[in-house]
Short mmCIF file of C-alpha atoms in Angstrom, two decimals:
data_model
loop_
_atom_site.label_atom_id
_atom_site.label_comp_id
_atom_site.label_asym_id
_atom_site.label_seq_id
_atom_site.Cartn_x
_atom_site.Cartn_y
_atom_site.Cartn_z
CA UNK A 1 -66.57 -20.11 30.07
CA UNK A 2 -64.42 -19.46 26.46
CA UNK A 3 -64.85 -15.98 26.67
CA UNK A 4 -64.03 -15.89 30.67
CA UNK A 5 -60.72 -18.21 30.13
CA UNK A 6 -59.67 -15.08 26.74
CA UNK A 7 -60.21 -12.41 29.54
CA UNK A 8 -58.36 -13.86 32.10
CA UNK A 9 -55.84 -14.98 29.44
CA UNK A 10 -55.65 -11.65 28.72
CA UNK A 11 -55.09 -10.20 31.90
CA UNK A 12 -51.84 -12.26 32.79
CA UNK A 13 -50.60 -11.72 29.82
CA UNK A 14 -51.43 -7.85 30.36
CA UNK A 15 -49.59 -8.29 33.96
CA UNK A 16 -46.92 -10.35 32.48
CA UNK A 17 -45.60 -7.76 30.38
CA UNK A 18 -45.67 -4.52 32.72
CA UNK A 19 -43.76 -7.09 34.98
CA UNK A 20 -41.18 -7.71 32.59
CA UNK A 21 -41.13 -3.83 31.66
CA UNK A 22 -41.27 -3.13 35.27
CA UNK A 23 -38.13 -5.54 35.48
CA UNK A 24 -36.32 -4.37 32.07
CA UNK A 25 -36.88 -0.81 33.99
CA UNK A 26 -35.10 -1.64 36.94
CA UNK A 27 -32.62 -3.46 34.80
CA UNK A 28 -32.25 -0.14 33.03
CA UNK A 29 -31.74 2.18 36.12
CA UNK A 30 -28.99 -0.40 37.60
CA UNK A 31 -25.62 1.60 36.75
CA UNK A 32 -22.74 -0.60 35.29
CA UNK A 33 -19.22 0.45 36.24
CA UNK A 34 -15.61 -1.50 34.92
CA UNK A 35 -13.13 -1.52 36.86
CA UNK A 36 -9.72 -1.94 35.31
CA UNK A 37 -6.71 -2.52 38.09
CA UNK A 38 -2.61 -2.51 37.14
CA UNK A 39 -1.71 -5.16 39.15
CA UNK A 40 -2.95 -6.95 42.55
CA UNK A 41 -0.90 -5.11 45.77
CA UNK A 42 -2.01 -3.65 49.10
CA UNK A 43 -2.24 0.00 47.76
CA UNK A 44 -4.48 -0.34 44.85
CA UNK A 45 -6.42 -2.82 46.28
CA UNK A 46 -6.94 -0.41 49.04
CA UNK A 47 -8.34 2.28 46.93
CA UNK A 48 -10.62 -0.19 44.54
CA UNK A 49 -12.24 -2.02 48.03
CA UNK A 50 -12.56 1.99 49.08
CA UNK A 51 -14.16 2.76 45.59
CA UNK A 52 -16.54 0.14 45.39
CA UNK A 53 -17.61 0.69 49.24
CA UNK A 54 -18.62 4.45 48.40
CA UNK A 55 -20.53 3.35 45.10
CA UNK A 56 -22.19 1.22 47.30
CA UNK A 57 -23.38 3.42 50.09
CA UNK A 58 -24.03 6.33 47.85
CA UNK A 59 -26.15 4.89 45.11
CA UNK A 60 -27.06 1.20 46.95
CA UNK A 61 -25.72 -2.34 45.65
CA UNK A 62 -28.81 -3.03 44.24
CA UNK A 63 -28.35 0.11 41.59
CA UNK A 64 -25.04 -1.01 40.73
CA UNK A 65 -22.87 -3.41 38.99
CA UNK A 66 -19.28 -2.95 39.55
CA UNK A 67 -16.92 -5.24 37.27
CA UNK A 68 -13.70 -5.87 38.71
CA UNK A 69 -10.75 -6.72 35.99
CA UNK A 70 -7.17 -6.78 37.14
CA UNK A 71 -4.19 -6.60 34.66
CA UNK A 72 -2.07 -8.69 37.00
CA UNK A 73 1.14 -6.05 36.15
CA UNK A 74 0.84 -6.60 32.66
CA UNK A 75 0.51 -3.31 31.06
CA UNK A 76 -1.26 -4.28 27.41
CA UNK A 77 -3.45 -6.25 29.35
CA UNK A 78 -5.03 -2.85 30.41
CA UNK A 79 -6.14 -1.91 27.32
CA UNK A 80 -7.29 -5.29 26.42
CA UNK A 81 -9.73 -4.64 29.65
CA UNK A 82 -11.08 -1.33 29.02
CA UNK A 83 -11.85 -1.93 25.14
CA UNK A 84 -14.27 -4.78 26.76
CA UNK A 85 -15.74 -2.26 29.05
CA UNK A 86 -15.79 -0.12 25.94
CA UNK A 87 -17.69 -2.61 23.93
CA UNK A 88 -20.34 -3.29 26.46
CA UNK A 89 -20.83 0.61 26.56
CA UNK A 90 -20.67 0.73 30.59
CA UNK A 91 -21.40 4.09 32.43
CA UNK A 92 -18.43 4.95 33.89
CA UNK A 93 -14.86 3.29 33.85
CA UNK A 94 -12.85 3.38 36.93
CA UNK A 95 -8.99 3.19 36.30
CA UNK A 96 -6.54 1.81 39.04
CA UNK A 97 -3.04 3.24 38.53
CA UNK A 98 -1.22 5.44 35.48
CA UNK A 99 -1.20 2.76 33.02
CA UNK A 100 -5.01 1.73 33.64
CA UNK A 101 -5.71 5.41 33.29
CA UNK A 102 -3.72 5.60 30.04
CA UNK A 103 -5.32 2.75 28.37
CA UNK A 104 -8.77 3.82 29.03
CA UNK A 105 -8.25 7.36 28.31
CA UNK A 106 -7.49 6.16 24.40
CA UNK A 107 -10.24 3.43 24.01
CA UNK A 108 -13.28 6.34 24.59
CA UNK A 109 -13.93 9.90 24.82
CA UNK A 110 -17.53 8.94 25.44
CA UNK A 111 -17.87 7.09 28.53
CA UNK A 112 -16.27 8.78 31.76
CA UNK A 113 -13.20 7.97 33.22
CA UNK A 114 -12.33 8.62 37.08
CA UNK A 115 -8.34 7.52 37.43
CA UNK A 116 -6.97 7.34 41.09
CA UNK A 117 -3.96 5.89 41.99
CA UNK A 118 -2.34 8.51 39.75
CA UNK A 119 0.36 10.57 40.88
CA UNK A 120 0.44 13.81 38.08
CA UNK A 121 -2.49 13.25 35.82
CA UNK A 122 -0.40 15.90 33.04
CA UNK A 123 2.77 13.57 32.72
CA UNK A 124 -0.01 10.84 32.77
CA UNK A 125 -1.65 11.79 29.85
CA UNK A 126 0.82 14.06 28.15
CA UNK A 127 -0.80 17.53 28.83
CA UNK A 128 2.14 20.57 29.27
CA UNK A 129 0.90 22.92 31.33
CA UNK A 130 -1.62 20.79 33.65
CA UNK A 131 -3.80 23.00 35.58
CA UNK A 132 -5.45 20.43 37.19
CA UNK A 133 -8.33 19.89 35.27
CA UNK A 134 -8.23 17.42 32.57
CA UNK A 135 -11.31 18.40 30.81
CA UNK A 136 -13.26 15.86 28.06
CA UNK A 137 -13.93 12.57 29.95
CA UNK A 138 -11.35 12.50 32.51
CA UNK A 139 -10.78 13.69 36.19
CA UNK A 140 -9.74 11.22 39.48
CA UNK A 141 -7.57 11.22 42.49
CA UNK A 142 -4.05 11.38 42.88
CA UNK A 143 -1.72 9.80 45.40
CA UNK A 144 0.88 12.24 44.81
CA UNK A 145 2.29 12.78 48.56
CA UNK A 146 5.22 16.19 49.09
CA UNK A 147 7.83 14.64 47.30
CA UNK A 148 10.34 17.92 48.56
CA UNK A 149 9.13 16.72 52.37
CA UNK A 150 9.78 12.63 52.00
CA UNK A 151 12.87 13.79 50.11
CA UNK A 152 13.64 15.67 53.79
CA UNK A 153 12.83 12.31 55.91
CA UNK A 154 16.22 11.20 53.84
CA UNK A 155 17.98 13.99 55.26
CA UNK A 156 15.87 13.69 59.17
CA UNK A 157 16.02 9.85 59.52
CA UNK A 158 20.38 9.08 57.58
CA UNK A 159 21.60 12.16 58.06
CA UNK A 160 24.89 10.08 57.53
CA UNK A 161 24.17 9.84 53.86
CA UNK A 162 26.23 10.91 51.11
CA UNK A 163 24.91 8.69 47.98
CA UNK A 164 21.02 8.40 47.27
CA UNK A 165 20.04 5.23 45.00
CA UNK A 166 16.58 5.96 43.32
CA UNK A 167 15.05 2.62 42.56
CA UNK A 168 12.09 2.70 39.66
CA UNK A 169 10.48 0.88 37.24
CA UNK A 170 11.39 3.01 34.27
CA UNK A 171 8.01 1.94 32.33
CA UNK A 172 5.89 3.88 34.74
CA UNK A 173 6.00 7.66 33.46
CA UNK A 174 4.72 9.33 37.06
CA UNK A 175 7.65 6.88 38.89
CA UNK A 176 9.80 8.99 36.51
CA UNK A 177 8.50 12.26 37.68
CA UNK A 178 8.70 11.75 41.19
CA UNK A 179 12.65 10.56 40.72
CA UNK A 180 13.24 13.67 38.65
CA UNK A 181 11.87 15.93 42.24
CA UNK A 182 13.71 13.95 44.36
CA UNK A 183 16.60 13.74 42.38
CA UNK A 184 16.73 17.69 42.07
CA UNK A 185 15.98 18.48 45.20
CA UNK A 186 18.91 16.06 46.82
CA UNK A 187 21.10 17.12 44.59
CA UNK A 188 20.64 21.15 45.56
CA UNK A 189 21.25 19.85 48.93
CA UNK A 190 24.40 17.92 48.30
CA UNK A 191 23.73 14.82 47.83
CA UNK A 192 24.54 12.63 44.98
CA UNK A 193 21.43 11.01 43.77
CA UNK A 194 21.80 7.47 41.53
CA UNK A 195 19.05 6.14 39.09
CA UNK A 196 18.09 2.86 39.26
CA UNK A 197 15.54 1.35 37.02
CA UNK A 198 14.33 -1.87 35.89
CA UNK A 199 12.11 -2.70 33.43
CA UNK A 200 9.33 -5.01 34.77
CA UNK A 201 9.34 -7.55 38.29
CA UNK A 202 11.71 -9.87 36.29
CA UNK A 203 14.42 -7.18 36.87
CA UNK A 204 13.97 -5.84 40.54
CA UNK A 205 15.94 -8.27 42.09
CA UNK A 206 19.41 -7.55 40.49
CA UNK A 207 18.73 -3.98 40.10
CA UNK A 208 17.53 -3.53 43.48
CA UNK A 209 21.17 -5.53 44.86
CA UNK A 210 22.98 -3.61 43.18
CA UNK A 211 21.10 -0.44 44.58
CA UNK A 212 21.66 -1.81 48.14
CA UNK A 213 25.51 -2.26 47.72
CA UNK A 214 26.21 0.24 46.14
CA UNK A 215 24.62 3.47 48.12
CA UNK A 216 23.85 4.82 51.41
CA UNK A 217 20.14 5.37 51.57
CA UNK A 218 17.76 4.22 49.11
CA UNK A 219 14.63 5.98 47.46
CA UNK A 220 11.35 3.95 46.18
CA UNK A 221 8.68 6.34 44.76
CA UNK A 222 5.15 5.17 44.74
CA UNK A 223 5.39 2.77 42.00
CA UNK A 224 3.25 -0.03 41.28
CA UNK A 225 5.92 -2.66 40.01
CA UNK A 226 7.77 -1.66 43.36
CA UNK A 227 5.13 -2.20 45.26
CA UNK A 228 4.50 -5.89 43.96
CA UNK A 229 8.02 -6.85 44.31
CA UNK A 230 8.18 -5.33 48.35
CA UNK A 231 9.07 -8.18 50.35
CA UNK A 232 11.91 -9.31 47.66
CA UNK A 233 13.02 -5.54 48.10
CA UNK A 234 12.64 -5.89 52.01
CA UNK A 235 14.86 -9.07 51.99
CA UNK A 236 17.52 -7.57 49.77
CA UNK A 237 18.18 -4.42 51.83
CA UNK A 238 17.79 -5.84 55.10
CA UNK A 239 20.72 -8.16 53.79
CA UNK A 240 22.50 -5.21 53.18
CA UNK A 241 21.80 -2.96 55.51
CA UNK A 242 20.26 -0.54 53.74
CA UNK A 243 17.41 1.82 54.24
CA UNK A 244 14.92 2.78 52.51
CA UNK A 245 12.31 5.82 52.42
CA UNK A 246 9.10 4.69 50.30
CA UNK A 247 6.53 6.76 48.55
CA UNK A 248 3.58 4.55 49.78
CA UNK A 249 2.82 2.84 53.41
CA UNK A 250 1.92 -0.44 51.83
CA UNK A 251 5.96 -0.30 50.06
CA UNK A 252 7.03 0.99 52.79
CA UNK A 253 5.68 -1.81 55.13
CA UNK A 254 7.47 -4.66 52.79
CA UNK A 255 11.00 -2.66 52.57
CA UNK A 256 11.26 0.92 53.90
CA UNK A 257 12.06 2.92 57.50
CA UNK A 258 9.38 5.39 57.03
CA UNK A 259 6.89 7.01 54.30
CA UNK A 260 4.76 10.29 54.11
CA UNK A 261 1.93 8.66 52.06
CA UNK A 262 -1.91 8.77 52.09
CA UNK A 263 -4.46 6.01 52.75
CA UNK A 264 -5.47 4.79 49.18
CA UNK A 265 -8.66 3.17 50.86
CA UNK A 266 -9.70 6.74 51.30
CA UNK A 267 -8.68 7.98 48.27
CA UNK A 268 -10.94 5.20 46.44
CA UNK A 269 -13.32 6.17 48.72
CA UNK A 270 -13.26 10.05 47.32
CA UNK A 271 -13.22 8.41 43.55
CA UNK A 272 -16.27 6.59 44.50
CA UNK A 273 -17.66 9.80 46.02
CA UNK A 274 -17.02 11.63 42.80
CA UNK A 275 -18.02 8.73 40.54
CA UNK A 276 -21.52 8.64 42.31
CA UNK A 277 -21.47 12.31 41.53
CA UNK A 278 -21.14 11.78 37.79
CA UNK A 279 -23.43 8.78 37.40
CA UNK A 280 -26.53 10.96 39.11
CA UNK A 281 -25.85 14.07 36.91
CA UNK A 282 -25.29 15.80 39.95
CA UNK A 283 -21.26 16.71 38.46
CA UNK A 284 -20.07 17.17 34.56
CA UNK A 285 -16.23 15.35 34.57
CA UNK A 286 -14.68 17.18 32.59
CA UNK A 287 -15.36 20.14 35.16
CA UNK A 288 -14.19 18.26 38.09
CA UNK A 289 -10.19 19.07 39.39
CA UNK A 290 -7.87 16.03 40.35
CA UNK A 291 -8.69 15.58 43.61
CA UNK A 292 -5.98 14.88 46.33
CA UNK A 293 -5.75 13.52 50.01
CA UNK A 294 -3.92 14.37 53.16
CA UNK A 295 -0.39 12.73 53.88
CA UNK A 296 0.97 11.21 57.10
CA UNK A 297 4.54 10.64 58.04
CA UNK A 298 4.56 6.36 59.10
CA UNK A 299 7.69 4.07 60.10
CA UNK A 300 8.03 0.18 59.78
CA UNK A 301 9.18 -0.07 63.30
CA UNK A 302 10.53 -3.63 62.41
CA UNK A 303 12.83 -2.43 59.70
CA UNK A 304 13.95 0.75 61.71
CA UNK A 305 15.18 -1.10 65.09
CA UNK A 306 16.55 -4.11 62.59
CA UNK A 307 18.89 -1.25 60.58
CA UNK A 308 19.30 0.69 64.05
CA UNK A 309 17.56 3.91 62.86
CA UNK A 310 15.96 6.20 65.64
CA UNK A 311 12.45 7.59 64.71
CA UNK A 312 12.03 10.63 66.07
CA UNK A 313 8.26 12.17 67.11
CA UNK A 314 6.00 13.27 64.90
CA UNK A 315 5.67 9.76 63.09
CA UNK A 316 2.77 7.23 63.22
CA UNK A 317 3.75 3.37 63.26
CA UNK A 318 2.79 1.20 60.83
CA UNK A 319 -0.14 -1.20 61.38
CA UNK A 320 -0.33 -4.95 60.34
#
């Protein structure tokens, strides 16, 4: 009976451990992803729920562990996030927005990095010249709509205009850019073009007034502190009477007449497409070009019959 009781002994503990390497295995082949997002508003939560859905579908939610971290517009915060993902040596780090993408791309060169959100990946990151590759560790999506054609809805939708006031948050490099093409193109077409920046949400309020009172159409690129400060933008023109053209439907449903912007569910959805790519082998990153997505003129039929602006065809209303 001794030496039946060692045998069978033996045997569990000969099944117990190819379970638990069976388990560590499975453990093993389960892909960890980080997440790091600016700041919580509809865009970029758009594009993470459409990032996490196409990890999901393409590799199963069994295979991977997606960890969600959100900055909450607080721009050092970023970096604190993606050293962490750093440190637990994830497989792939997703970043939600230029400064995400900025912190993550100086914590590693090792572990890959998929931006979207983005809007010119070579002011992003510094590179002259951008060909649309990054190379090294990088690639993503970009929300960059036409900036010369939602410059043109100015002209199509206040064609009254004389003064342009270009509201930004002057800490976000690509809101920058996009004021810079606007700003040029306006100006070749005779209109004077007025910067307006602020510094972080504590500023918008004042800055955005004095936007609204001062000028006869106002411009709001797709910019993330913007974006989170919509409605108080929304309140202050409508005071005013003032419209505005956004860079972004979900800014543009919170303050503006109309938009030419992409769905940032979608473009998540291509990140996670490209991510899934990566983590298979199927796709080297620093091979892969910024990808981009299709834009669509919209109108915040609310704001347009409140201000008394006509929309002509050719635009889609708003939803929600």
């Amino acid at each position: 009976m001794k030496k039946m009781s060692k045998v069978l002994s033996l045997v569990l503990a000969l099944l117990m451990a190819v379970s638990g390497f069976v388990f560590a295995s499975a453990e093993e082949d389960k892909y960890q992803v980080g997440v790091c997002q600016l700041v919580t508003h509809e865009a970029l939560d758009a594009a993470t729920e459409g990032f996490i859905q196409a990890l999901k579908d393409i590799l199963g939610e069994d295979k991977v562990e997606i960890d969600v971290q959100n900055a909450a517009g607080d721009i050092p915060v970023c970096g604190v996030i993606v050293n962490s993902f750093v440190s637990k040596k994830y497989d792939l780090i997703m970043a939600n927005a230029t400064p995400a993408l900025q912190a993550a791309y100086n914590a590693t060169m090792e572990i890959p990095i998929l931006g979207t959100s983005v809007t010119e990946y070579g002011v992003a990151l510094g590179i002259e010249d951008f060909t649309g590759v990054v190379g090294e560790n990088v690639s993503g999506t970009s929300d960059l709509a036409p900036l010369t054609e939602q410059a043109d809805m100015i002209l199509e939708l206040v064609p009254e205009a004389k003064t342009v006031g270009l509201l930004y948050c002057s800490a976000e490099a690509n809101s920058l850019y996009q004021v810079k093409v606007v700003e040029e193109y306006l100006t070749e077409k005779g209109l004077e073009c007025i910067r307006y920046s602020f510094a972080d949400s504590n500023d918008v309020s004042v800055v955005a007034t004095s936007a609204a009172k001062d000028v006869d159409v106002i411009y709001v690129p797709t910019d993330n502190t913007a974006a989170s400060c919509a409605a108080t933008i929304g309140n202050i023109v409508l005071t005013e009477k003032t419209p505005v053209i956004a860079g972004e439907a979900g800014l543009c449903r919170g303050c503006g007449i109309a938009t030419l912007s992409i769905s940032y569910y979608d473009l998540g959805y291509k990140t996670g497409e490209m991510a899934a790519q990566i983590l298979k082998g199927e796709a080297k990153i620093e091979e892969m070009a910024i990808a981009y997505a299709p834009a669509v003129k919209k109108y915040n039929k609310e704001i347009a019959d409140a201000l008394g602006i006509q929309i002509p065809e050719g635009y889609e209303a708003l939803e929600g």
